[in-house]
Coordinates of C-alpha atoms and ligand atoms in Angstrom, one line a residue:
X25 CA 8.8 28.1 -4.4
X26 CA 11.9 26.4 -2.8
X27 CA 12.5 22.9 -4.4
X28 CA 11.0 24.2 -7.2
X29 CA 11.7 21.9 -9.3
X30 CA 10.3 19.5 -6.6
X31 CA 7.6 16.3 -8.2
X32 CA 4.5 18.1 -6.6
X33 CA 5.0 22.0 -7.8
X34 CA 2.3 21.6 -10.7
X35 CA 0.0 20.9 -8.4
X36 CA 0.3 23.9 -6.5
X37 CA 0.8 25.7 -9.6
X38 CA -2.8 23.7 -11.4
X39 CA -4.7 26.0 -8.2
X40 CA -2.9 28.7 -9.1
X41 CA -4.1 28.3 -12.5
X42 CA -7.8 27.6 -11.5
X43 CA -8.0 30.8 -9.3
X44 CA -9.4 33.6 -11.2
X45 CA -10.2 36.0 -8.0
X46 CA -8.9 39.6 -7.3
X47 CA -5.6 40.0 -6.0
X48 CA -4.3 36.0 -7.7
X49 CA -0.4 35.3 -7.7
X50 CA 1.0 37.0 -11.0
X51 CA 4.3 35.7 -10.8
X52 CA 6.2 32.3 -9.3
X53 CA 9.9 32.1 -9.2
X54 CA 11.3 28.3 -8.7
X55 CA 14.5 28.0 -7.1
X56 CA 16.2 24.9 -6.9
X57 CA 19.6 23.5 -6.7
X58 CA 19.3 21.3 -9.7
X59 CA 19.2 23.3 -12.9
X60 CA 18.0 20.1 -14.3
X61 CA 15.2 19.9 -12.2
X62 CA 14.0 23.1 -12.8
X63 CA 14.4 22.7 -16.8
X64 CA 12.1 19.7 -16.4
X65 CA 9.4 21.6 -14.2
X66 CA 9.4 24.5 -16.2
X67 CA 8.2 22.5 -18.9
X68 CA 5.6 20.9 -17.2
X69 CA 4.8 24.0 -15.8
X70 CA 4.7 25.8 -19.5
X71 CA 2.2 22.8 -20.9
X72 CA -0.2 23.4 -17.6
X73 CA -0.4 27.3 -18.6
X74 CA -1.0 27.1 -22.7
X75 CA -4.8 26.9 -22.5
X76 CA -5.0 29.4 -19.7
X77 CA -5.3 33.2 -20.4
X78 CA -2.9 35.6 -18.2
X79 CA -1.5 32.2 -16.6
X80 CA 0.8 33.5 -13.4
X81 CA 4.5 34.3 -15.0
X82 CA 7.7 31.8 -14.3
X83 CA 10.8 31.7 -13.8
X84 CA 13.5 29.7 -12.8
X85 CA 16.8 30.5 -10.6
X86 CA 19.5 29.0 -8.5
X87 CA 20.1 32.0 -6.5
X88 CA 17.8 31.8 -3.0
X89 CA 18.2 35.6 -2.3
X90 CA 17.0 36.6 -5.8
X91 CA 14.1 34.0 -5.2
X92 CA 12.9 35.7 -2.3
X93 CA 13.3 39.5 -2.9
X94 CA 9.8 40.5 -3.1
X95 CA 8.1 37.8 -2.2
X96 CA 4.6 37.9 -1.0
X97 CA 4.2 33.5 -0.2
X98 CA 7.6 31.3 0.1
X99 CA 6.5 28.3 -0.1
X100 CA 9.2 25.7 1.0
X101 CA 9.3 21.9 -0.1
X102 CA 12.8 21.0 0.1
X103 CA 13.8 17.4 0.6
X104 CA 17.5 17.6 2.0
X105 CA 19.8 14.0 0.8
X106 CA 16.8 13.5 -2.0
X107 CA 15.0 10.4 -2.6
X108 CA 18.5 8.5 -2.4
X109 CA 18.7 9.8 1.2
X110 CA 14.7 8.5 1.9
X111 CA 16.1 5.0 1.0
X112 CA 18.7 4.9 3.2
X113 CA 16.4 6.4 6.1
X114 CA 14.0 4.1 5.4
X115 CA 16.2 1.2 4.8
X116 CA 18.8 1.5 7.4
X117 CA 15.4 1.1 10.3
X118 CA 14.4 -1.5 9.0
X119 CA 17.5 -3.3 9.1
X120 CA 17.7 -2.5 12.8
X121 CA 14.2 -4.1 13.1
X122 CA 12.2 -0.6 13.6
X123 CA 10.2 1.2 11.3
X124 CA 11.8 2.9 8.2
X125 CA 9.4 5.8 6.7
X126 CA 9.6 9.2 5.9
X127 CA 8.0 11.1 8.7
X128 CA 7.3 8.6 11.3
X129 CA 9.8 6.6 14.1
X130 CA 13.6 5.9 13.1
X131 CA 13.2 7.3 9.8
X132 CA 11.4 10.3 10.5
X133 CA 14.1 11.5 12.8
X134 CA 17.0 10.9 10.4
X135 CA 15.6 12.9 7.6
X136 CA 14.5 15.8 10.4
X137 CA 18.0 15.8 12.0
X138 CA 19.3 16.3 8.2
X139 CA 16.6 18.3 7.4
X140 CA 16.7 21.0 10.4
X141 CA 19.8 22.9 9.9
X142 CA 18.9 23.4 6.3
X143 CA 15.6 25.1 6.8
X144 CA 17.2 27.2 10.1
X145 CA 19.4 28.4 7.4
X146 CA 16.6 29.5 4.7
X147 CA 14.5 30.6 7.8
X148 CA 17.2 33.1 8.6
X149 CA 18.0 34.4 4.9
X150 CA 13.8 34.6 4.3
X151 CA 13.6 37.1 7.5
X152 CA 16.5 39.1 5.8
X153 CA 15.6 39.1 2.5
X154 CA 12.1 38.9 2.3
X155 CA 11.3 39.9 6.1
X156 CA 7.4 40.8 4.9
X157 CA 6.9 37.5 3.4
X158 CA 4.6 34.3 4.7
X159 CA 6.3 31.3 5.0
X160 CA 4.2 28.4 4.0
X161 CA 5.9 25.2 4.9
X162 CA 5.4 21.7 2.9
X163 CA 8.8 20.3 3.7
X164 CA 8.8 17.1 6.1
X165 CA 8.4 16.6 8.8
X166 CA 6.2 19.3 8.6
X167 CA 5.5 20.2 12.2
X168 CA 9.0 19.4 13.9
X169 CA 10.6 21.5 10.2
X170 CA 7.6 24.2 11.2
X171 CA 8.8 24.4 14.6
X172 CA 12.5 24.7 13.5
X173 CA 11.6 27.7 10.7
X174 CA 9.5 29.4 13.4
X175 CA 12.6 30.1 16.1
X176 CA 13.4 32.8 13.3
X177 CA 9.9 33.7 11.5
X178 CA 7.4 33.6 14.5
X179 CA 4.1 33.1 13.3
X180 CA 4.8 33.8 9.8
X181 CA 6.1 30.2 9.2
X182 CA 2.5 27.6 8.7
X183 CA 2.8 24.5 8.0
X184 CA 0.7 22.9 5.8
X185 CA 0.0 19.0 5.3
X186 CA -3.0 17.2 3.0
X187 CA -3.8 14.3 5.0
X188 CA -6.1 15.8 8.0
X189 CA -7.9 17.2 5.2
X190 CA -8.1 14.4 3.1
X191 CA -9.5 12.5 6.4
X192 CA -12.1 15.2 7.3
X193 CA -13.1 15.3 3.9
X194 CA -13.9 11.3 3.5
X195 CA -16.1 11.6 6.9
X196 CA -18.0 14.0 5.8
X197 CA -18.7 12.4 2.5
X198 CA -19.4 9.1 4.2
X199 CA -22.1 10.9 6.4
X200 CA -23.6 12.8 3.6
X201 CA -22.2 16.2 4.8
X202 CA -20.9 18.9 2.8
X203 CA -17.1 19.4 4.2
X204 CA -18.0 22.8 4.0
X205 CA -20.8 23.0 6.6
X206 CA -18.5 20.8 9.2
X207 CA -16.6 21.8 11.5
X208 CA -13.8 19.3 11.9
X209 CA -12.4 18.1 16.1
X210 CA -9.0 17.4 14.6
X211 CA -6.0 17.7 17.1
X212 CA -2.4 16.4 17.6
X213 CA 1.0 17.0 15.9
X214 CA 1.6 16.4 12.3
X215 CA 0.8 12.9 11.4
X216 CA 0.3 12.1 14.7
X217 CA -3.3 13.0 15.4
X218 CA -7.2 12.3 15.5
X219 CA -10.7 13.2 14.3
X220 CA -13.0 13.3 17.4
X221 CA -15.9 14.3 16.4
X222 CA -17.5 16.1 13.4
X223 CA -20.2 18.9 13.9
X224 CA -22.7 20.4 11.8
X225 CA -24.5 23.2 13.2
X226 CA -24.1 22.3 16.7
X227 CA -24.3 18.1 16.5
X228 CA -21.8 15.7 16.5
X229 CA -22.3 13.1 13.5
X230 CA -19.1 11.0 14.1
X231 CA -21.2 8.8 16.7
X232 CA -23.3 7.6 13.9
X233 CA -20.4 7.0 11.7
X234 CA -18.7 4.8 14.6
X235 CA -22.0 3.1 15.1
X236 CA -22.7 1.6 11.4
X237 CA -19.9 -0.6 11.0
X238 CA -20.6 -1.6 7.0
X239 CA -19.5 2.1 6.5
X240 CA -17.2 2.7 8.3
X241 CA -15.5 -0.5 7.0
X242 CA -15.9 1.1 3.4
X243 CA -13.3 3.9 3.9
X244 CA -9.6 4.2 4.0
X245 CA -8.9 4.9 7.5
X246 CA -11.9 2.6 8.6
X247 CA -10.5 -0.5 6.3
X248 CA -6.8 0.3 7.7
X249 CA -7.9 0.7 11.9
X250 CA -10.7 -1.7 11.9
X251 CA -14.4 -0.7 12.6
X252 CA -13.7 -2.2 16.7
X253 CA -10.5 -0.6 17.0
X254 CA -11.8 2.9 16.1
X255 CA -14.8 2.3 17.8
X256 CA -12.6 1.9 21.3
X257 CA -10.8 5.0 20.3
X258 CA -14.3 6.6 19.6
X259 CA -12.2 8.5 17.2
X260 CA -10.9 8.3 13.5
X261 CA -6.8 8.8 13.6
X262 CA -4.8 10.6 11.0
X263 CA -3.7 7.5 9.2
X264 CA 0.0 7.8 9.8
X265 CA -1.0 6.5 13.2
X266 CA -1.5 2.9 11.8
X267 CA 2.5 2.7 12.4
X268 CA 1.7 3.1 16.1
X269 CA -1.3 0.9 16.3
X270 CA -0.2 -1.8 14.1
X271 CA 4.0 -1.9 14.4
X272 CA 5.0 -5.2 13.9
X273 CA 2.6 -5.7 10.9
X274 CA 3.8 -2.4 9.5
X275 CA 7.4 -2.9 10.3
X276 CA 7.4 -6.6 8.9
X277 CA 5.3 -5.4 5.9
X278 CA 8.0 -2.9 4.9
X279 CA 10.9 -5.3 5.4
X280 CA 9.2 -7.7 3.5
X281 CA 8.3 -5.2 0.7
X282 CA 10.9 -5.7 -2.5
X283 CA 11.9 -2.3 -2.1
X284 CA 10.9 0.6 0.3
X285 CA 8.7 3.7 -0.8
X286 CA 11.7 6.0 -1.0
X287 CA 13.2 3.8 -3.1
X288 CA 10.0 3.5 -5.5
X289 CA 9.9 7.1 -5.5
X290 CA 14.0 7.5 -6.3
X291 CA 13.7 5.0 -9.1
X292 CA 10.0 6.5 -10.5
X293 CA 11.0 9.9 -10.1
X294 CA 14.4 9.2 -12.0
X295 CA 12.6 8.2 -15.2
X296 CA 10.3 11.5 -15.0
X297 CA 13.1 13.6 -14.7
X298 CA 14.8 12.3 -17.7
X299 CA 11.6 11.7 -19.8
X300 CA 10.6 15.4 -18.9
X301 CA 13.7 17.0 -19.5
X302 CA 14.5 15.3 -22.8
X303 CA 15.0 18.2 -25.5
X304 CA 12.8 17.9 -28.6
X305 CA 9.8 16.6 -26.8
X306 CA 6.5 17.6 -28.7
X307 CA 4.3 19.9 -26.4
X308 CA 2.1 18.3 -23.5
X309 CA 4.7 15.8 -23.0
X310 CA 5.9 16.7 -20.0
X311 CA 2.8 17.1 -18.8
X312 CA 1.5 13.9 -20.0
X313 CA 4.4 12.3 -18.0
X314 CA 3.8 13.9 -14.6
X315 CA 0.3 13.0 -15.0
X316 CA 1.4 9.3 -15.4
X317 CA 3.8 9.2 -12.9
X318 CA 1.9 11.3 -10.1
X319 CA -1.2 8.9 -10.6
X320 CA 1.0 5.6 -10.1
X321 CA 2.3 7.3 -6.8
X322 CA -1.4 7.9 -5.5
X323 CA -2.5 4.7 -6.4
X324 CA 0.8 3.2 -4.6
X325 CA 0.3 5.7 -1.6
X326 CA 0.9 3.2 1.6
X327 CA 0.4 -0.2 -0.5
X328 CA 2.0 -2.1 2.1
X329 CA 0.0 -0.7 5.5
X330 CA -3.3 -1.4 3.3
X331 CA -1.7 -5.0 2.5
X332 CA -1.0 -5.8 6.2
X333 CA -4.8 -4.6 7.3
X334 CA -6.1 -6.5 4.4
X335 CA -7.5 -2.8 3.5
X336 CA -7.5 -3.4 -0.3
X337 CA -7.0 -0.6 -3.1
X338 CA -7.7 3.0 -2.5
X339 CA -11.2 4.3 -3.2
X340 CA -11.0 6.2 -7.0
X341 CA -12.0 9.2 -5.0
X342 CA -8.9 9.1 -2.8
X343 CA -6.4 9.0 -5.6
X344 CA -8.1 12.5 -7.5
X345 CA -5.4 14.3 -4.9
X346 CA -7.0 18.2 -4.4
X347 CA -5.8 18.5 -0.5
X348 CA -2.6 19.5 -0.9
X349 CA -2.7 22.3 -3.2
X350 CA -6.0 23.1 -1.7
X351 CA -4.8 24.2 1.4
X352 CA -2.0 25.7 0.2
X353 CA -4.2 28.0 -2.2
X354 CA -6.8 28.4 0.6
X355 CA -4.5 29.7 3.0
X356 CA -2.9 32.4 1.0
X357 CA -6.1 33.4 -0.2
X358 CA -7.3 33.9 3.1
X359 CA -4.6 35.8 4.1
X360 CA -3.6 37.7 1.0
X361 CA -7.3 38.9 1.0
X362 CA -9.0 38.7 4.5
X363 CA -10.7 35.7 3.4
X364 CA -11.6 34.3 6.8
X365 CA -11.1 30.3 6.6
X366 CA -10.7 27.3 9.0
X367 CA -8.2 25.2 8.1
X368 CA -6.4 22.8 10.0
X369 CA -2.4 23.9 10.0
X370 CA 0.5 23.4 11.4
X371 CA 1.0 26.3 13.9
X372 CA 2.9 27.2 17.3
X373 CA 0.2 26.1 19.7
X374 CA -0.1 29.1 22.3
X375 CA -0.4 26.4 25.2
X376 CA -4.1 25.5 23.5
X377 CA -3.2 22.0 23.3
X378 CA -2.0 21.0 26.9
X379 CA 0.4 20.1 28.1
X380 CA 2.5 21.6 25.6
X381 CA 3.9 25.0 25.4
X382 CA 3.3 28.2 23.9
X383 CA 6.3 27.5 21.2
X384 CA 5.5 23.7 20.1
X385 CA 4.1 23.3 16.8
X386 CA 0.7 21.7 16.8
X387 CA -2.1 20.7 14.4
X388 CA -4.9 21.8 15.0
X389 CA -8.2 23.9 13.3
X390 CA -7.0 27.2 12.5
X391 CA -9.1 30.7 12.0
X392 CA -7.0 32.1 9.2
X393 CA -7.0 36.1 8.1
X394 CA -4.9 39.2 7.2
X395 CA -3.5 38.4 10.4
X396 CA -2.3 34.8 9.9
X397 CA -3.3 31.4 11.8
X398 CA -5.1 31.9 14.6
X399 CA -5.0 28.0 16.5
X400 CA -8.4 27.6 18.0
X401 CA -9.0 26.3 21.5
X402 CA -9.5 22.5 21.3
X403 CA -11.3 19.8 23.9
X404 CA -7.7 18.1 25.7
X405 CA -6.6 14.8 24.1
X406 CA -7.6 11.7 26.2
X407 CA -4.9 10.5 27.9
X408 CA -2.9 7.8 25.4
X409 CA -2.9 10.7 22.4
X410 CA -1.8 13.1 25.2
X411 CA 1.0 10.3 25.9
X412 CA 2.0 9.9 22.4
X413 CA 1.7 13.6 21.4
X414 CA 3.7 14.4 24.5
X415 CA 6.6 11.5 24.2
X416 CA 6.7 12.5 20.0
X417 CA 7.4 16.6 21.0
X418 CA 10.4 15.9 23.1
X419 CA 11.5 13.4 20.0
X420 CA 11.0 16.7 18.3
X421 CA 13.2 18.6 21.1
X422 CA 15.6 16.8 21.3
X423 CA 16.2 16.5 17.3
X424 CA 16.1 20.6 17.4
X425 CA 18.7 20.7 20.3
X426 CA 20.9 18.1 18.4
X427 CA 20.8 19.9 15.4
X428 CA 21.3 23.6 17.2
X429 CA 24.4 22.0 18.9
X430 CA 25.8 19.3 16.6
X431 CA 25.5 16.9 19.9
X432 CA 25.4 13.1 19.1
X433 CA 24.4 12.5 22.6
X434 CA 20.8 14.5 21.9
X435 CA 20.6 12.4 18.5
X436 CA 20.9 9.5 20.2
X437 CA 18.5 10.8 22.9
X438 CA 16.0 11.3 19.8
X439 CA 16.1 7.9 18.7
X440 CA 15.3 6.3 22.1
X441 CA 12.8 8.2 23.4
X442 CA 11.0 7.1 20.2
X443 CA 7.9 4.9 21.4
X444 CA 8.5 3.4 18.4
X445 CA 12.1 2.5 18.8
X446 CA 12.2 0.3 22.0
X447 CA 16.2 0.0 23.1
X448 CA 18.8 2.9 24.1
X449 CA 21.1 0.0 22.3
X450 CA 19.2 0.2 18.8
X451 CA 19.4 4.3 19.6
X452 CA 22.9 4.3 19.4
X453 CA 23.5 2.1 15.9
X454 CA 21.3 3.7 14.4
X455 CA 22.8 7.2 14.8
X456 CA 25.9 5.4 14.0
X457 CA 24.6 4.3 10.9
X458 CA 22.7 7.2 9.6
X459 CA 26.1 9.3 10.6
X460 CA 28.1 7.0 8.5
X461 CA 25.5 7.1 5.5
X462 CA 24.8 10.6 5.2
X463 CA 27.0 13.8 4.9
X464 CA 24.4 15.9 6.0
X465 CA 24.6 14.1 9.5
X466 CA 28.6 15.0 9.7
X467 CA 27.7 17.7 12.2
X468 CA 27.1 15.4 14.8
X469 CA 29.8 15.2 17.1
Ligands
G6P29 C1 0.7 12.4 2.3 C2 1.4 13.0 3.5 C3 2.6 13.8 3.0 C4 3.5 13.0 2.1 C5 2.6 12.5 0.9 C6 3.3 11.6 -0.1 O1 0.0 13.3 1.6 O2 0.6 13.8 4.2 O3 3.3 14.4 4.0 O4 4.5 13.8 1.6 O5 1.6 11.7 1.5 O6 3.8 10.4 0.4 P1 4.7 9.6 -0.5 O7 5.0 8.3 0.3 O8 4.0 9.4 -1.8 O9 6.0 10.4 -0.7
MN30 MN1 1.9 15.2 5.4

């Protein structure tokens, strides 16, 4: 696990744990770059395994090529600049009046410009050390970081991301389906794409979702869009998308929040660390501490988008996480044992989803086997999610040819083709400002 001593490994380890099928992991190595990290994690990880019988070994190392030789899975959650650097991503687009989060707009192309050359890099020592391995990628932004890893690993890079899960799971629940039995329409790019219908055996239940607006004003996504607004769509979006729909609310939410989420994070994540890695601590207390801290994250999981839409606290159901690791577990089940599963990933689209092209990461449902992630033809996106989809991919582009050839010029292009940065002007300060903020932006020239 790269960023091993990242804040959500024990919950890929927890499924670890919980699977007690032929053929489980036996072993995880951590690697991280911050030995205290990993001295914290461990622990956790060591208080999650006492009550389990033949728990999967760990250990812990700062040397990348001795983490991979011999891996079977890398799985890669890496955040390049740290929380410190989310802050300034987020808080240096909202100063230019444009949004300031992780994944999405200004923000979302800072941390991938940063985060690209890094992951190239591991890309290319994972194909020469551990050539036989699958790549499962959690880093952010997952599909344009997917698309970056998969110049060098081909199709053994997936990228994996909770929230098209989560969604398809709270439709189903909401129209008394077992998630199981449905097969889920879900299309776009990472965080940027839509439920359009929802089929058991043949039928499309969404309609009568869409219909009844009392329920569909009782769920997340429903409380965030509005029952109208999704009804227009006649689809449910991934809820990232509520930065499109609702900008100015979103934007002047965040600018008027007392601190952004990165900087939450930073701070929350900064008293973990030390409470976790304190010496002397009794067993279970590292634990104990995750457990607290990871909860107060759910629970604070896009606060300010549910304050602007008047949405309200999250449903107790919503804050038990389960996607994440899920799909992580699910995926290298399936294809470290032929399990065939769909699952919706973040894969090089083979033209299915047009007008893109055979290279561009997509997310769509996915057969998964021995073989790997098979994308599955999908009905075309109406024409706005085509637009979006389409204007976000050459964001993506030009962020990959920026950071393939250190050119400020293609940064800048990155930032104004952005629908969600509107001025070529606005563009150019902000690559000024991330450039002058960051070190891991010194390669633009
Ligand atoms: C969702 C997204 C992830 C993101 C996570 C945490 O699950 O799909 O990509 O990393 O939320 O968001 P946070 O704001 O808590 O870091
Ligand atoms: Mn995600």
């Amino acid at each position: 696990m790269l960023g091993g001593g990242g804040f959500r490994v024990p919950l890929v380890y927890g499924a670890l744990l919980g699977d007690r099928g032929e053929g489980r992991v036996r072993h995880v190595t951590l690697y991280d770059e911050d030995p205290g990290r990993l001295t914290a994690m461990t622990r956790v990880l060591a208080d999650q395994a006492a009550p389990v019988p033949d728990a999967p070994a760990v250990t812990a190392t700062g040397d990348l090529d001795e983490a991979l030789r011999g891996a079977d899975f890398v799985f890669s959650a890496i955040r390049v600049g740290g929380l410190d650097g989310r802050a300034a991503d987020e808080r240096i687009a909202l100063g230019h009046g444009v949004l300031g989060q992780e994944t999405v707009g200004a923000g979302g192309i800072a941390y991938g410009l940063r985060t690209v050359p890094v992951a190239r890099e591991i890309a290319r020592r994972i194909a020469r050390t551990a050539p036989d391995a699958w790549t499962i990628n959690f880093t952010n932004p997952a599909g344009l970081v997917t698309e970056a890893m998969a110049e060098e690993l081909g199709d053994r890079v997936i990228g994996i991301c909770d929230s098209p899960v989560g969604l398809g799971r709270r439709i189903a629940r909401l129209l008394g389906v077992d998630p199981r039995d449905a097969w889920i329409d879900y299309a776009g790019l990472n965080h940027l794409g839509w439920v359009r219908g929802l089929r058991v055996r043949g039928r499309d239940e969404l309609p009568r979702l869409l219909a009844d607006t009392a329920t569909l004003e009782s769920f997340e996504e429903g409380r965030l869009f509005g029952a109208d607004w999704l009804r227009s769509l006649g689809a449910v979006p991934n809820e990232y998308l509520h930065y499109y729909y609702f900008n100015r609310e979103t934007v002047r939410a965040y600018q008027e929040a007392k601190q952004t989420r990165g900087a939450f994070l930073r701070d929350q994540q900064r008293a973990f660390y030390a409470e976790a890695g304190r010496p002397g601590q009794p067993p279970g207390a590292a634990l104990a501490a995750w457990d607290r801290t990871r909860a107060e994250r759910e629970a604070t999981y896009m606060a300010e988008n549910r304050e602007a839409a008047g949405a309200g606290e999250r449903d107790a159901d919503d804050l038990e996480s389960g996607g994440y690791e899920r799909v992580a577990l699910a995926l290298m089940r399936a294809i470290a044992r032929d399990e065939r599963a769909t699952l919706i990933l973040n894969v090089r689209g083979r033209g299915l989803l047009a007008p893109l092209d055979a290279e561009a990461v997509v997310e769509v449902p996915c057969l998964v086997d021995a073989g790997g992630a098979h994308p599955i033809a999908v009905d075309p996106l109406p024409d706005h999610a085509t637009g979006l989809v389409t204007s976000v991919k050459a964001v993506e582009r030009a962020v990959l040819a920026a950071a393939a050839g250190g050119s400020r010029a293609d940064a800048v292009k990155a930032f104004a083709l952005h629908p969600l940065v509107d001025s070529v002007t606005v563009a150019r300060r902000l690559v000024e400002d991330y450039a002058a903020e960051h070190p891991g932006l010194a390669y633009l020239r």
